[in-house]
Every structure is written in C-alpha cells, then in structure tokens.
Amino acid sequence: MLLDSLTYTPERKRERSHRTQGLAAAISSARGWRRSLIACAAGAASALAHAPLHLWPILFVTLPVLVWLIDGAPQTASSAHSALGRHWQKLKASAGIGWWFGFGYFLVGLYWISNALLVDIKTFGWLLPIAVPAVPAGLAVFLAFGVALAGMLWTRGAMRIVALAIALTVAEWVRGHVFSGFPWNALGYALTSPLELAQSASVFGLWGLTFLVVLICASPAALIDARSDTPRPWLIVLAAAGALLGLAAFGAARLSQTPTAFVDAVELRIMQPNLPQDEKFNYSTKAQVLNHYAKLSAMPSTAHPGGLAEITHLIWPESAFPFYLNQEANALSEIGELLPQGTTLITGGDRITEPQASTSRIYNSIYVIDHHAAVLAVYDKLHLVPFGEYLPLQPLLERFGIVQLTKIEGGFATGAARTMLAVPGAPPMLPLICYEVIFPGEAVPAGERPAWLLNVTNDGWFGNSSGPYQHLQQARVRAIEEGLPLVRAANTGISAVIDPVGRLIASLPLGSEGVLDARLPQPLAPTLYARFGDRTPAVLLAIAFGCLIARLRRTDGGQTTDDGGKMTEERTKD
C-alpha cells in the first residue's frame, strides 16, 4: 500500500496536472470582488520578499497568480460588441488587476510611512486615515500601467511571462523617475538577499534585476497553458531555475574572489545618538543635544580605549541639530573643542542663507569641519523628499494650513548639484543625504569617480518598523552596483560600514545608541553597471522585446488577444 502511494504513475501525473490547471482556471475565471481580492492578496504577499523578511521565494507563487489573472482578462471583454470595445474592456480589466496587486503590495511594504505622522500626532494625526490608503493607492497606478501594458502584449505560452517581465520593469522604471521618482521596494530588490544573488546588481543594476525576478519567479505559470505552442513547458521552469543558480554561482565566485581591503590610516567613528524626533527639532534642547553628542562621540570602545584620540573621521547623522549650524558660532566652537587635532567631523545639519531677508533659503546639508571649528566643505541635498521636505504646490497648500513633516515654511531649497567633497586625510567622498541613496544611476553621477559613499540619514521618523531595514538594503545595493564602499550614519539606526560587494563590515542595531568604529574599505574598479549604467538593462529589455514581437508576428493578433477566455474554457474541459 505504501509503495503504491509513492509510485508516480502517468495517471497520478495527469491527476496532479488537472488539479493544478483547475486552480489556474479558477483564478483566471474569478470576477468582481473575488478577482480584486486575489490580486490584492498576491500583491500583499509579494511585499514579504523585501527586508526585513526577505521571503523572496514567495514570488514563485504570487507572480504566477498574477499571470493567471491576466489570462482571464479577455473574458471580461467577451460581452463587448466591437473589436475596439473588447480591447478597451481587456485593457481596463488588466489595469484593474494591476492596481489591486499594487495596492496590496504597497500597503504591506510601505505601512511604516504612517509612523511619520505619529511623531507630531496633534498636527498630522488627522491625516492617518487619509494617508494610509492614499499612498498605496497612488503608487498602485504604476503597477496598473504595467499590467495594462502586459495585457496589450499578451500571448500564449512562455512568451506571456516575457511580456509581463518587460511591462513591469518599464512600470517600475517609470515609478523611479516621474514626479521626482520613488523606486522604494522596486521588485528587483527581491533578488538582493542572500548576498550572492545581490552581486548581479554589479552587472544589471536594479532595473535588470527587476526584469530577471519577474521572468524567473513567474516561470511556473508556463506549465499551465492548455493552448500553449511551447513543447515541454517544464523546460521553461528548468531554465529559470538554471538562471537563478547561475546568478547565485556568479555571486559566490565574486564574493570569494573579492576580499575586503582597507584604506590605510583612516579610522572611522559613527555616532548613533538615537534621539527622539521631538528633541531633534526643538531649539530649547540645543545644549542637551550637543552634550549628548559629545559624550557619545568621546566614549571609549574596545577598538579605541582612548575614545577620539585615535579617530581620524567622526561622522554624525542627518539633521543632527535643532538649529542652523552655520548661525551658531558657539556650537561650532564646542565642536572644535571636542575634536582632537587631526580629527575631522562630517555631520548632517540644516543651513540657512540670509536669515533676516525675505530671500532666505534653508538647505538640508552635510558639513565637513576640522578641529579648528572651520567649515571646510558643504553639500546641500539635491533630491528632496516630497511631503517630508517640501510640498508639491507648496504656496497653495500652505494657505490652507498644510505643512510638510519638517514644518519648514516654504520647504527646503534644492541644492545646486551632487558633487564630491574633499575630506582631509581620506579619499574623495560622495555625500548622499537620506533617500538620495535609493536612486540607481542617479546616486553616483557620471564624471569623476569617488572612493567611497557617505549616507547620512534620520530614519527615526519611521520608528521600529521595516522602513529602516529596507532603506539599509537599498543603500547596500548601491554599493554593489557601483563597486564602492558605503558608510552610513543614522540617528536611530541602522548605522553601518559596507564594503563594495555589500558585506556589512560593522553595524549598530536599530533603536540603540552608541558608536561604531571601523576602517574604511577600499573601492573596486568600476563595475559593468558603473561603466554603462542603465544601458545594460535596456539592452536586456530590447532583446526580450524583439523576441516577443517576433512571437506576436507569428501568431494571429486577433486570436492571441481574444483567446484568453477560450483558453480558460478548454482548461476546464480538460
């Protein structure tokens, strides 16, 4: 009896195939709120692929579900009387599937944004019931566009998976660029843990990884297509598994061949104060904040029992002070007294120009300060956070009493350009403030290459949530893409030193205070992505698109477009 139950007979194979096809058919034929609920649940589960859980294998379930939902979109259009009407109905059905998938995806992946409204609940608490659904709803439009585009390119067999991979990559790229861009939790980040898989970012970048993750993880859907012209569709899944193993093997080889090397005579100390947000923006706490910083910065550690005596570069996080540092001579003097001779401070801090004039401008900045309290260099943040550092239509909204989270009247001003900073005793450094680090390609502009990246941030807005972990992971991917070490100073964590292949050399956990002492890793030669940028994933997409168009030309366009309903019917009959 036991032997019989374990025997894999052709009859059992057909039985399992029919059950699987039945599941796919049930998903494809879902209508109304059931279809919306399935799409939303699949999107919500897909968000678990990102930090801190990194449950990326779940995409092998959720992306095939998305494929089967798109398979069923033509059935919605079957009642339309004209070909144009059917195409329009199918486009709407596909967009609806994408929107619900995106709403679930962003609702779960970005829930932590609501924590920022709780920092000053008296001012912003009323926005909670609006912002919590509104942010995912707005971002879901991009995935609605992507799935609608996929529906326009839809065909039978494995090539429909290629269509989905192309369309979602285009949609995610658009999300990362329009309206100032917000590529947070792009699908490609799912393939950045474990570290072996993340090494492919050095070749393909984030957008290439986005294409690959959809292509690989949606591949099981190729097994379920009763009208597929693809012989032996299981080879598609096997090829996807082979591609995944190939990426992992490439990453393992790259890691084994790239040990971490360090810059001589550079000793870093990152100070993580873990200050509550109300203290960081309260001028009356000026002395308390400075004393806290000085005490933490000078504390002895295992590596440096003498405190700051052997430290060459002290780093403080973004917006470190509840005042404008360039207007506080006494504060600069105290900083000079703290720093031993030869020690340089790199710190975030707001900067104001012409404070008494109507033309005054406020910048979110990074300062380089020596032990004489002289400001050696300043960088002003270039890519500001909408609704956090400025408001779209700011003058109009301020008339109605609406302000951005930082409550700076008129909002922060935009810096002139992203430039490297000369730091005494260290190689040239490229500063990135807060979420400037999440933009692939843009983070390190073309031109002169820095030796390291510095990311100062204040993730205290988002509390003990998944937000800081996701931010760290995205910063880590920038280091891998560019082949550059990255040093990260965060108010509440996670502060870290990351080598150019993404290894965490040292880190401080979220929600803790203390100092992190580490040496500065050396950079690598420019990676393929650093040399060619988004041209590499663009070539990848162009090749895939050419293959897709060739497939569509070999197939009757009308039959391909309208066969979705028939496909489902034939599956059911089978």
Coordinates of C-alpha atoms in Angstrom, one line a residue:
M1 CA 0.0 0.0 0.0
L2 CA 2.8 2.5 1.0
L3 CA 4.7 1.6 -2.2
D4 CA 1.6 2.2 -4.3
S5 CA 1.1 5.6 -2.7
L6 CA 4.7 6.6 -3.5
T7 CA 4.6 5.4 -7.1
Y8 CA 4.4 8.3 -9.6
T9 CA 2.3 6.8 -12.3
P10 CA 1.2 8.6 -15.5
E11 CA -2.3 8.5 -14.1
R12 CA -1.1 10.4 -11.0
K13 CA 0.8 12.8 -13.1
R14 CA -2.3 13.6 -15.1
E15 CA -4.4 13.9 -12.0
R16 CA -2.0 16.4 -10.4
S17 CA -1.8 18.3 -13.7
H18 CA -5.6 18.6 -13.8
R19 CA -5.7 19.8 -10.2
T20 CA -3.1 22.5 -11.0
Q21 CA -4.8 23.5 -14.2
G22 CA -8.1 23.6 -12.2
L23 CA -6.5 26.1 -9.7
A24 CA -5.2 28.3 -12.5
A25 CA -8.6 28.2 -14.3
A26 CA -10.4 29.1 -11.0
I27 CA -8.1 32.1 -10.6
S28 CA -8.4 33.1 -14.3
S29 CA -12.2 32.9 -14.2
A30 CA -12.5 34.9 -10.9
R31 CA -14.6 38.0 -11.4
G32 CA -15.7 41.1 -9.5
W33 CA -14.6 41.4 -5.9
R34 CA -13.1 37.9 -5.9
R35 CA -10.6 38.8 -8.6
S36 CA -9.7 42.1 -6.8
L37 CA -9.2 40.2 -3.6
I38 CA -7.0 37.6 -5.2
A39 CA -4.9 40.3 -6.8
C40 CA -4.6 42.3 -3.6
A41 CA -3.6 39.3 -1.6
A42 CA -1.0 38.3 -4.1
G43 CA 0.4 41.8 -4.0
A44 CA 0.4 41.9 -0.2
A45 CA 2.2 38.6 0.0
S46 CA 4.8 39.8 -2.6
A47 CA 5.8 42.6 -0.3
L48 CA 7.2 40.0 2.1
A49 CA 10.0 39.4 -0.4
H50 CA 11.7 42.6 0.8
A51 CA 13.6 43.5 4.0
P52 CA 13.5 42.6 6.8
L53 CA 11.9 39.2 6.0
H54 CA 13.5 38.6 2.5
L55 CA 10.9 35.9 1.8
W56 CA 11.6 36.2 -2.0
P57 CA 10.6 32.6 -2.9
I58 CA 7.0 33.6 -2.3
L59 CA 7.2 35.3 -5.7
F60 CA 7.2 31.8 -7.3
V61 CA 3.5 31.7 -6.1
T62 CA 2.3 35.3 -6.3
L63 CA 3.7 36.1 -9.8
P64 CA 2.1 33.1 -11.4
V65 CA -1.2 34.1 -9.8
L66 CA -0.8 37.5 -11.5
V67 CA -0.2 35.8 -14.8
W68 CA -3.3 33.7 -14.4
L69 CA -5.4 36.7 -13.5
I70 CA -4.2 38.4 -16.7
D71 CA -5.0 35.3 -18.6
G72 CA -8.6 35.8 -17.6
A73 CA -8.8 39.4 -18.5
P74 CA -10.2 38.8 -22.1
Q75 CA -13.2 37.0 -20.6
T76 CA -14.3 40.4 -19.2
A77 CA -14.2 41.8 -22.7
S78 CA -16.2 38.9 -24.3
S79 CA -19.6 40.8 -24.0
A80 CA -18.3 43.8 -25.9
H81 CA -19.9 44.1 -29.4
S82 CA -16.9 45.6 -31.3
A83 CA -13.2 44.7 -31.5
L84 CA -12.3 48.1 -30.2
G85 CA -14.7 47.7 -27.3
R86 CA -13.2 44.3 -26.5
H87 CA -9.7 45.7 -26.5
W88 CA -10.8 48.6 -24.2
Q89 CA -12.5 46.3 -21.8
K90 CA -9.5 44.0 -21.7
L91 CA -7.2 47.0 -21.0
K92 CA -9.4 48.1 -18.1
A93 CA -9.6 44.6 -16.7
S94 CA -5.8 44.3 -16.9
A95 CA -5.3 47.7 -15.3
G96 CA -7.7 46.8 -12.5
I97 CA -5.8 43.6 -11.8
G98 CA -2.5 45.6 -11.6
W99 CA -4.0 48.3 -9.4
W100 CA -5.3 45.8 -6.8
F101 CA -2.0 43.9 -6.9
G102 CA -0.1 47.1 -6.4
F103 CA -2.4 48.4 -3.7
G104 CA -1.7 45.2 -1.6
Y105 CA 2.0 45.3 -2.4
F106 CA 2.5 48.9 -1.3
L107 CA 0.0 48.7 1.6
V108 CA 2.1 46.0 3.3
G109 CA 5.5 47.2 2.0
L110 CA 5.1 50.8 3.0
Y111 CA 2.9 50.7 6.1
W112 CA 5.7 52.3 8.1
I113 CA 5.2 55.7 6.4
S114 CA 2.2 56.2 8.7
N115 CA 4.7 56.2 11.7
A116 CA 6.0 59.6 10.5
L117 CA 2.5 61.1 11.1
L118 CA 2.6 59.9 14.7
V119 CA 5.7 61.9 15.6
D120 CA 3.6 65.0 15.9
I121 CA 0.2 63.5 16.2
K122 CA -1.5 66.8 17.1
T123 CA -0.5 68.3 13.8
F124 CA -0.6 65.3 11.5
G125 CA -2.8 62.7 13.2
W126 CA -5.8 63.7 11.2
L127 CA -4.0 62.6 8.1
L128 CA -3.6 59.0 9.1
P129 CA -6.9 57.6 7.7
I130 CA -6.2 59.5 4.5
A131 CA -2.5 58.8 4.0
V132 CA -2.5 55.1 4.9
P133 CA -4.7 54.1 1.9
A134 CA -3.8 57.1 -0.3
V135 CA -0.1 56.4 -0.6
P136 CA -0.5 52.8 -1.7
A137 CA -3.5 53.7 -3.9
G138 CA -1.4 56.4 -5.7
L139 CA 1.7 54.1 -6.2
A140 CA -0.5 51.3 -7.4
V141 CA -1.3 53.3 -10.5
F142 CA 2.2 52.5 -11.8
L143 CA 1.6 48.7 -11.5
A144 CA -1.8 49.2 -13.1
F145 CA 0.0 50.8 -16.0
G146 CA 2.5 47.9 -16.1
V147 CA -0.1 45.1 -16.1
A148 CA -2.2 47.0 -18.7
L149 CA 0.9 47.2 -20.9
A150 CA 1.5 43.5 -20.3
G151 CA -2.1 42.8 -21.4
M152 CA -1.6 44.7 -24.6
L153 CA 1.4 42.4 -25.4
W154 CA -0.2 39.2 -24.1
T155 CA 0.2 36.0 -26.0
R156 CA 0.1 32.3 -25.2
G157 CA 2.8 30.1 -23.6
A158 CA 6.1 31.2 -22.1
M159 CA 6.2 34.5 -24.0
R160 CA 3.4 35.9 -22.0
I161 CA 5.8 35.8 -19.0
V162 CA 8.4 37.7 -21.0
A163 CA 5.6 40.3 -21.7
L164 CA 4.9 40.6 -18.0
A165 CA 8.6 41.0 -17.2
I166 CA 9.1 43.7 -19.8
A167 CA 6.0 45.6 -18.8
L168 CA 6.6 45.5 -15.0
T169 CA 10.2 46.6 -15.5
V170 CA 9.1 49.6 -17.6
A171 CA 6.4 50.4 -14.9
E172 CA 8.9 50.2 -12.1
W173 CA 11.4 52.4 -14.0
V174 CA 8.7 55.0 -14.6
R175 CA 7.9 54.9 -10.8
G176 CA 11.5 55.5 -10.1
H177 CA 11.7 58.6 -12.3
V178 CA 8.4 60.6 -12.7
F179 CA 7.2 63.1 -10.1
S180 CA 10.7 63.2 -8.7
G181 CA 10.7 59.3 -8.5
F182 CA 10.2 56.8 -5.7
P183 CA 11.8 53.5 -6.6
W184 CA 11.4 52.2 -3.0
N185 CA 10.9 48.4 -2.8
A186 CA 11.2 48.0 -6.6
L187 CA 10.6 44.4 -7.5
G188 CA 14.3 43.9 -8.3
Y189 CA 15.3 44.2 -4.6
A190 CA 13.7 40.8 -4.0
L191 CA 16.8 39.3 -5.7
T192 CA 19.3 41.1 -3.3
S193 CA 19.2 38.6 -0.5
P194 CA 21.2 36.4 0.1
L195 CA 24.3 38.4 -0.7
E196 CA 25.3 36.0 -3.5
L197 CA 22.2 36.9 -5.5
A198 CA 22.8 40.6 -4.9
Q199 CA 26.1 40.5 -6.8
S200 CA 24.2 40.6 -10.1
A201 CA 23.4 44.2 -9.4
S202 CA 27.0 45.0 -10.4
V203 CA 26.1 43.8 -13.9
F204 CA 22.4 44.5 -14.4
G205 CA 21.6 47.2 -11.8
L206 CA 18.2 47.4 -10.1
W207 CA 16.2 47.5 -13.3
G208 CA 17.9 44.5 -14.8
L209 CA 17.2 42.6 -11.5
T210 CA 13.6 43.7 -11.8
F211 CA 13.3 42.1 -15.2
L212 CA 15.0 38.9 -14.0
V213 CA 13.0 38.5 -10.9
V214 CA 9.7 38.6 -12.8
L215 CA 11.0 36.4 -15.6
I216 CA 12.3 33.8 -13.1
C217 CA 9.6 33.8 -10.5
A218 CA 6.7 33.9 -12.9
S219 CA 8.1 30.9 -14.8
P220 CA 5.8 28.3 -13.1
A221 CA 2.9 29.8 -14.9
A222 CA 4.3 28.4 -18.2
L223 CA 3.3 24.9 -17.0
I224 CA -0.4 26.0 -17.1
D225 CA -1.5 26.9 -20.6
A226 CA -3.7 24.4 -22.4
R227 CA -3.2 26.1 -25.8
S228 CA 0.5 26.8 -25.5
D229 CA 2.6 26.2 -28.6
T230 CA 5.6 25.6 -26.3
P231 CA 6.7 22.0 -26.3
R232 CA 7.8 20.6 -23.0
P233 CA 6.9 23.8 -21.0
W234 CA 8.6 22.3 -17.9
L235 CA 11.9 23.3 -19.7
I236 CA 10.9 26.9 -19.1
V237 CA 10.8 26.4 -15.4
L238 CA 14.1 24.4 -15.6
A239 CA 15.7 27.2 -17.5
A240 CA 14.5 29.7 -14.9
A241 CA 16.0 27.6 -12.1
G242 CA 19.2 27.3 -14.0
A243 CA 19.3 31.1 -14.4
L244 CA 18.8 31.6 -10.7
L245 CA 21.5 29.1 -9.9
G246 CA 23.8 30.9 -12.4
L247 CA 23.2 34.2 -10.7
A248 CA 24.0 32.6 -7.3
A249 CA 27.1 30.9 -8.7
F250 CA 28.3 34.2 -10.2
G251 CA 27.8 35.9 -6.8
A252 CA 29.5 33.3 -4.8
A253 CA 32.5 33.4 -7.1
R254 CA 32.6 37.2 -7.0
L255 CA 32.5 37.2 -3.2
S256 CA 35.2 34.6 -2.9
Q257 CA 37.5 36.5 -5.2
T258 CA 37.0 39.9 -3.6
P259 CA 38.2 40.0 -0.1
T260 CA 37.7 43.3 1.8
A261 CA 40.7 45.6 1.6
F262 CA 41.0 48.8 3.7
V263 CA 42.3 52.3 3.3
D264 CA 45.5 52.9 5.3
A265 CA 45.4 55.5 8.2
V266 CA 41.6 56.1 8.1
E267 CA 39.8 55.3 11.3
L268 CA 36.1 56.0 11.3
R269 CA 33.7 56.5 14.2
I270 CA 30.0 56.7 13.5
M271 CA 27.9 58.2 16.4
Q272 CA 24.4 56.9 16.6
P273 CA 22.5 59.1 19.2
N274 CA 19.0 57.5 19.0
L275 CA 17.4 60.8 19.7
P276 CA 13.6 61.2 19.8
Q277 CA 12.2 63.3 16.9
D278 CA 10.8 66.0 19.3
E279 CA 14.3 66.7 20.6
K280 CA 15.9 66.9 17.2
F281 CA 13.5 69.7 16.2
N282 CA 13.3 71.6 19.5
Y283 CA 15.7 74.6 19.8
S284 CA 15.4 74.6 23.6
T285 CA 17.2 71.2 23.6
K286 CA 20.3 72.7 21.9
A287 CA 22.7 72.3 24.9
Q288 CA 21.3 68.9 25.8
V289 CA 21.7 67.6 22.2
L290 CA 25.3 68.8 21.9
N291 CA 26.3 67.4 25.3
H292 CA 24.7 64.0 24.3
Y293 CA 26.7 64.0 21.0
A294 CA 29.9 65.0 22.7
K295 CA 29.6 62.3 25.4
L296 CA 28.8 59.6 23.0
S297 CA 31.5 60.6 20.5
A298 CA 34.2 60.7 23.1
M299 CA 33.3 57.4 24.7
P300 CA 36.0 54.6 24.8
S301 CA 35.4 51.4 22.8
T302 CA 37.1 48.1 22.5
A303 CA 38.9 49.1 19.4
H304 CA 39.8 52.6 20.7
P305 CA 40.0 52.7 24.5
G306 CA 41.2 56.3 24.2
G307 CA 38.0 57.5 22.7
L308 CA 38.5 60.0 19.9
A309 CA 42.3 60.1 20.3
E310 CA 42.9 57.6 17.5
I311 CA 39.9 58.5 15.3
T312 CA 40.6 60.3 12.1
H313 CA 37.0 60.9 11.0
L314 CA 33.9 61.3 13.2
I315 CA 30.5 61.0 11.5
W316 CA 27.2 62.3 12.8
P317 CA 23.8 61.6 11.1
E318 CA 21.4 63.7 9.1
S319 CA 19.9 66.9 10.5
A320 CA 21.9 66.4 13.6
F321 CA 21.0 69.7 15.3
P322 CA 17.8 71.5 16.4
F323 CA 19.3 74.7 14.9
Y324 CA 21.0 76.1 11.9
L325 CA 24.7 75.2 12.4
N326 CA 26.1 78.0 10.2
Q327 CA 24.3 80.5 12.5
E328 CA 25.6 79.1 15.8
A329 CA 29.2 80.2 16.4
N330 CA 29.1 78.8 20.0
A331 CA 28.0 75.4 18.8
L332 CA 30.9 75.3 16.2
S333 CA 33.3 76.3 18.9
E334 CA 32.1 73.4 21.1
I335 CA 32.6 71.1 18.2
G336 CA 36.1 72.4 17.7
E337 CA 36.9 71.8 21.4
L338 CA 35.6 68.2 21.1
L339 CA 37.7 67.2 18.1
P340 CA 41.4 66.3 18.8
Q341 CA 44.0 67.6 16.4
G342 CA 43.8 65.8 13.1
T343 CA 40.2 64.6 13.6
T344 CA 37.6 65.7 11.1
L345 CA 33.9 65.8 11.7
I346 CA 31.4 65.0 8.9
T347 CA 27.9 65.8 10.0
G348 CA 24.4 66.5 8.8
G349 CA 22.9 69.8 9.7
D350 CA 20.4 72.4 8.3
R351 CA 21.9 75.5 6.8
I352 CA 20.2 78.9 6.2
T353 CA 21.3 81.8 3.9
E354 CA 20.4 85.4 4.7
P355 CA 18.3 84.6 7.7
Q356 CA 16.9 88.1 8.1
A357 CA 16.0 88.6 4.5
S358 CA 12.8 87.6 2.6
T359 CA 15.0 85.7 0.2
S360 CA 16.4 83.4 2.8
R361 CA 16.8 79.7 1.8
I362 CA 17.1 76.6 4.0
Y363 CA 19.1 73.6 3.0
N364 CA 19.4 70.1 4.4
S365 CA 23.2 69.9 4.3
I366 CA 26.4 68.0 5.2
Y367 CA 29.3 69.8 6.7
V368 CA 33.0 68.9 6.9
I369 CA 34.5 70.6 10.0
D370 CA 38.1 70.4 11.2
H371 CA 39.5 70.6 14.8
H372 CA 39.7 74.4 14.5
A373 CA 35.9 74.5 14.0
A374 CA 36.4 75.7 10.4
V375 CA 33.8 74.6 7.9
L376 CA 35.9 73.1 5.1
A377 CA 33.1 71.9 2.7
V378 CA 29.3 71.8 2.5
Y379 CA 27.0 69.8 0.4
D380 CA 23.3 70.7 0.0
K381 CA 20.8 68.0 -0.6
L382 CA 19.7 67.8 -4.2
H383 CA 16.8 65.2 -4.2
L384 CA 14.3 66.3 -1.6
V385 CA 11.5 64.1 -0.1
P386 CA 8.0 65.2 -1.2
F387 CA 5.7 65.9 1.7
G388 CA 8.7 65.5 4.1
E389 CA 10.9 68.3 3.0
Y390 CA 8.7 70.2 0.6
L391 CA 5.1 70.1 -0.6
P392 CA 4.0 69.9 -4.2
L393 CA 2.2 73.2 -4.8
Q394 CA 3.7 74.4 -1.5
P395 CA 2.4 78.1 -1.5
L396 CA -1.2 76.9 -2.3
L397 CA -1.3 74.2 0.3
E398 CA 0.3 76.4 3.0
R399 CA -2.6 78.8 2.6
F400 CA -4.8 76.0 3.9
G401 CA -2.5 75.4 6.8
I402 CA -1.0 72.3 5.4
V403 CA 2.8 71.9 6.0
Q404 CA 5.4 69.2 5.3
L405 CA 6.6 67.0 8.1
T406 CA 9.6 69.1 8.9
K407 CA 7.4 72.3 9.2
I408 CA 9.9 74.5 7.4
E409 CA 7.9 77.4 6.0
G410 CA 8.4 77.4 2.2
G411 CA 10.1 74.0 2.4
F412 CA 13.7 73.2 2.0
A413 CA 15.6 74.5 -1.0
T414 CA 17.2 72.2 -3.5
G415 CA 21.0 72.0 -3.8
A416 CA 22.8 73.0 -7.0
A417 CA 24.5 69.7 -7.8
R418 CA 25.6 66.4 -6.4
T419 CA 29.4 66.9 -6.0
M420 CA 32.2 65.0 -4.3
L421 CA 33.6 66.5 -1.1
A422 CA 37.3 66.7 -0.3
V423 CA 37.9 65.3 3.2
P424 CA 41.2 65.8 4.9
G425 CA 43.0 62.6 5.5
A426 CA 40.6 60.5 3.4
P427 CA 39.9 59.8 -0.3
P428 CA 37.3 61.9 -2.1
M429 CA 33.8 61.1 -0.8
L430 CA 30.3 61.4 -2.4
P431 CA 27.6 62.5 0.1
L432 CA 24.1 61.2 -0.1
I433 CA 21.5 62.5 2.3
C434 CA 18.7 60.2 3.4
Y435 CA 16.8 58.7 0.5
E436 CA 19.2 60.1 -2.2
V437 CA 20.8 56.7 -1.9
I438 CA 17.8 54.8 -3.3
F439 CA 18.1 56.1 -6.8
P440 CA 20.2 53.8 -9.0
G441 CA 22.3 55.5 -11.6
E442 CA 21.5 58.9 -10.2
A443 CA 23.2 58.3 -6.8
V444 CA 26.6 58.4 -8.4
P445 CA 26.5 60.8 -11.4
A446 CA 28.7 60.4 -14.4
G447 CA 32.1 62.0 -14.2
E448 CA 34.8 61.9 -11.6
R449 CA 34.6 58.7 -9.5
P450 CA 34.6 58.9 -5.7
A451 CA 36.4 56.5 -3.5
W452 CA 33.5 56.0 -1.1
L453 CA 29.9 56.9 -0.5
L454 CA 28.6 58.5 2.7
N455 CA 24.9 58.2 3.5
V456 CA 23.7 60.2 6.5
T457 CA 20.0 59.7 7.4
N458 CA 17.4 60.1 10.0
D459 CA 15.1 57.1 9.9
G460 CA 13.8 57.9 13.3
W461 CA 10.6 59.1 11.5
F462 CA 9.7 55.5 10.9
G463 CA 10.2 54.0 14.4
N464 CA 10.9 50.3 14.9
S465 CA 9.4 49.2 11.6
S466 CA 10.6 47.6 8.4
G467 CA 11.3 51.0 6.9
P468 CA 14.9 51.4 8.2
Y469 CA 15.8 47.8 7.2
Q470 CA 14.5 48.4 3.6
H471 CA 16.5 51.7 3.5
L472 CA 19.7 49.9 4.5
Q473 CA 19.2 47.2 2.0
Q474 CA 18.8 49.7 -0.8
A475 CA 21.9 51.5 0.3
R476 CA 23.7 48.2 0.3
V477 CA 22.7 47.6 -3.3
R478 CA 24.0 51.0 -4.4
A479 CA 27.4 49.9 -3.0
I480 CA 27.3 46.7 -5.0
E481 CA 26.1 48.4 -8.2
E482 CA 28.9 50.9 -8.1
G483 CA 31.7 48.8 -6.6
L484 CA 32.1 51.5 -3.9
P485 CA 32.2 51.2 -0.1
L486 CA 29.4 52.9 1.7
V487 CA 29.4 54.4 5.2
R488 CA 26.0 55.0 6.8
A489 CA 25.2 57.2 9.8
A490 CA 21.6 57.0 11.0
N491 CA 20.1 58.8 14.0
T492 CA 18.2 55.8 15.4
G493 CA 19.9 53.2 13.2
I494 CA 20.8 51.2 11.3
S495 CA 24.3 52.7 11.0
A496 CA 26.8 50.5 9.1
V497 CA 30.0 50.3 7.2
I498 CA 29.5 48.3 3.9
D499 CA 32.3 47.1 1.6
P500 CA 32.0 47.4 -2.2
V501 CA 30.5 43.9 -2.6
G502 CA 27.8 44.6 0.1
R503 CA 29.4 42.9 3.1
L504 CA 28.4 44.5 6.4
I505 CA 31.8 45.2 8.0
A506 CA 30.2 46.6 11.1
S507 CA 26.8 47.9 12.2
L508 CA 24.7 49.2 15.0
P509 CA 21.2 47.8 15.5
L510 CA 18.0 49.8 15.1
G511 CA 16.9 51.7 18.2
S512 CA 20.2 51.8 20.0
E513 CA 22.7 54.5 20.9
G514 CA 26.5 54.2 20.8
V515 CA 29.5 54.5 18.5
L516 CA 30.6 52.3 15.6
D517 CA 34.4 52.1 15.0
A518 CA 35.6 50.7 11.7
R519 CA 38.2 51.1 9.0
L520 CA 37.2 52.4 5.6
P521 CA 37.1 49.7 2.9
Q522 CA 38.8 50.3 -0.4
P523 CA 36.8 50.7 -3.7
L524 CA 36.9 48.3 -6.6
A525 CA 37.4 49.0 -10.2
P526 CA 34.2 50.4 -11.8
T527 CA 31.6 47.6 -12.2
L528 CA 29.9 46.9 -15.5
Y529 CA 26.9 48.8 -14.2
A530 CA 29.1 51.7 -13.1
R531 CA 30.5 51.9 -16.6
F532 CA 27.4 51.5 -18.6
G533 CA 24.6 52.4 -16.2
D534 CA 21.0 51.6 -17.3
R535 CA 22.2 50.9 -20.9
T536 CA 22.8 47.3 -19.8
P537 CA 19.3 46.5 -18.6
A538 CA 18.0 48.5 -21.6
V539 CA 19.8 46.1 -24.0
L540 CA 18.4 43.2 -22.0
L541 CA 14.8 44.5 -22.4
A542 CA 15.4 45.3 -26.1
I543 CA 16.4 41.7 -26.8
A544 CA 13.4 40.4 -24.9
F545 CA 11.1 42.8 -26.6
G546 CA 12.4 41.7 -30.0
C547 CA 11.7 38.1 -29.2
L548 CA 8.2 38.9 -28.0
I549 CA 7.4 40.9 -31.2
A550 CA 8.7 38.0 -33.3
R551 CA 6.3 35.7 -31.4
L552 CA 3.4 38.1 -31.9
R553 CA 4.0 38.3 -35.6
R554 CA 3.9 34.5 -35.9
T555 CA 0.6 34.5 -34.2
D556 CA -2.8 35.8 -35.4
G557 CA -3.1 39.0 -33.4
G558 CA -6.8 38.9 -33.0
Q559 CA -6.8 35.2 -32.0
T560 CA -4.0 35.9 -29.5
T561 CA -5.8 38.8 -28.0
D562 CA -9.2 37.1 -27.7
D563 CA -8.2 33.5 -26.9
G564 CA -7.9 34.1 -23.2
G565 CA -11.4 33.2 -22.5
K566 CA -11.3 30.1 -24.7
M567 CA -8.0 29.0 -23.1
T568 CA -9.7 29.0 -19.7
E569 CA -12.7 27.1 -21.1
E570 CA -10.5 24.5 -22.7
R571 CA -8.6 24.1 -19.4
T572 CA -11.8 23.5 -17.6
K573 CA -13.0 20.9 -20.2
D574 CA -9.6 19.1 -19.9

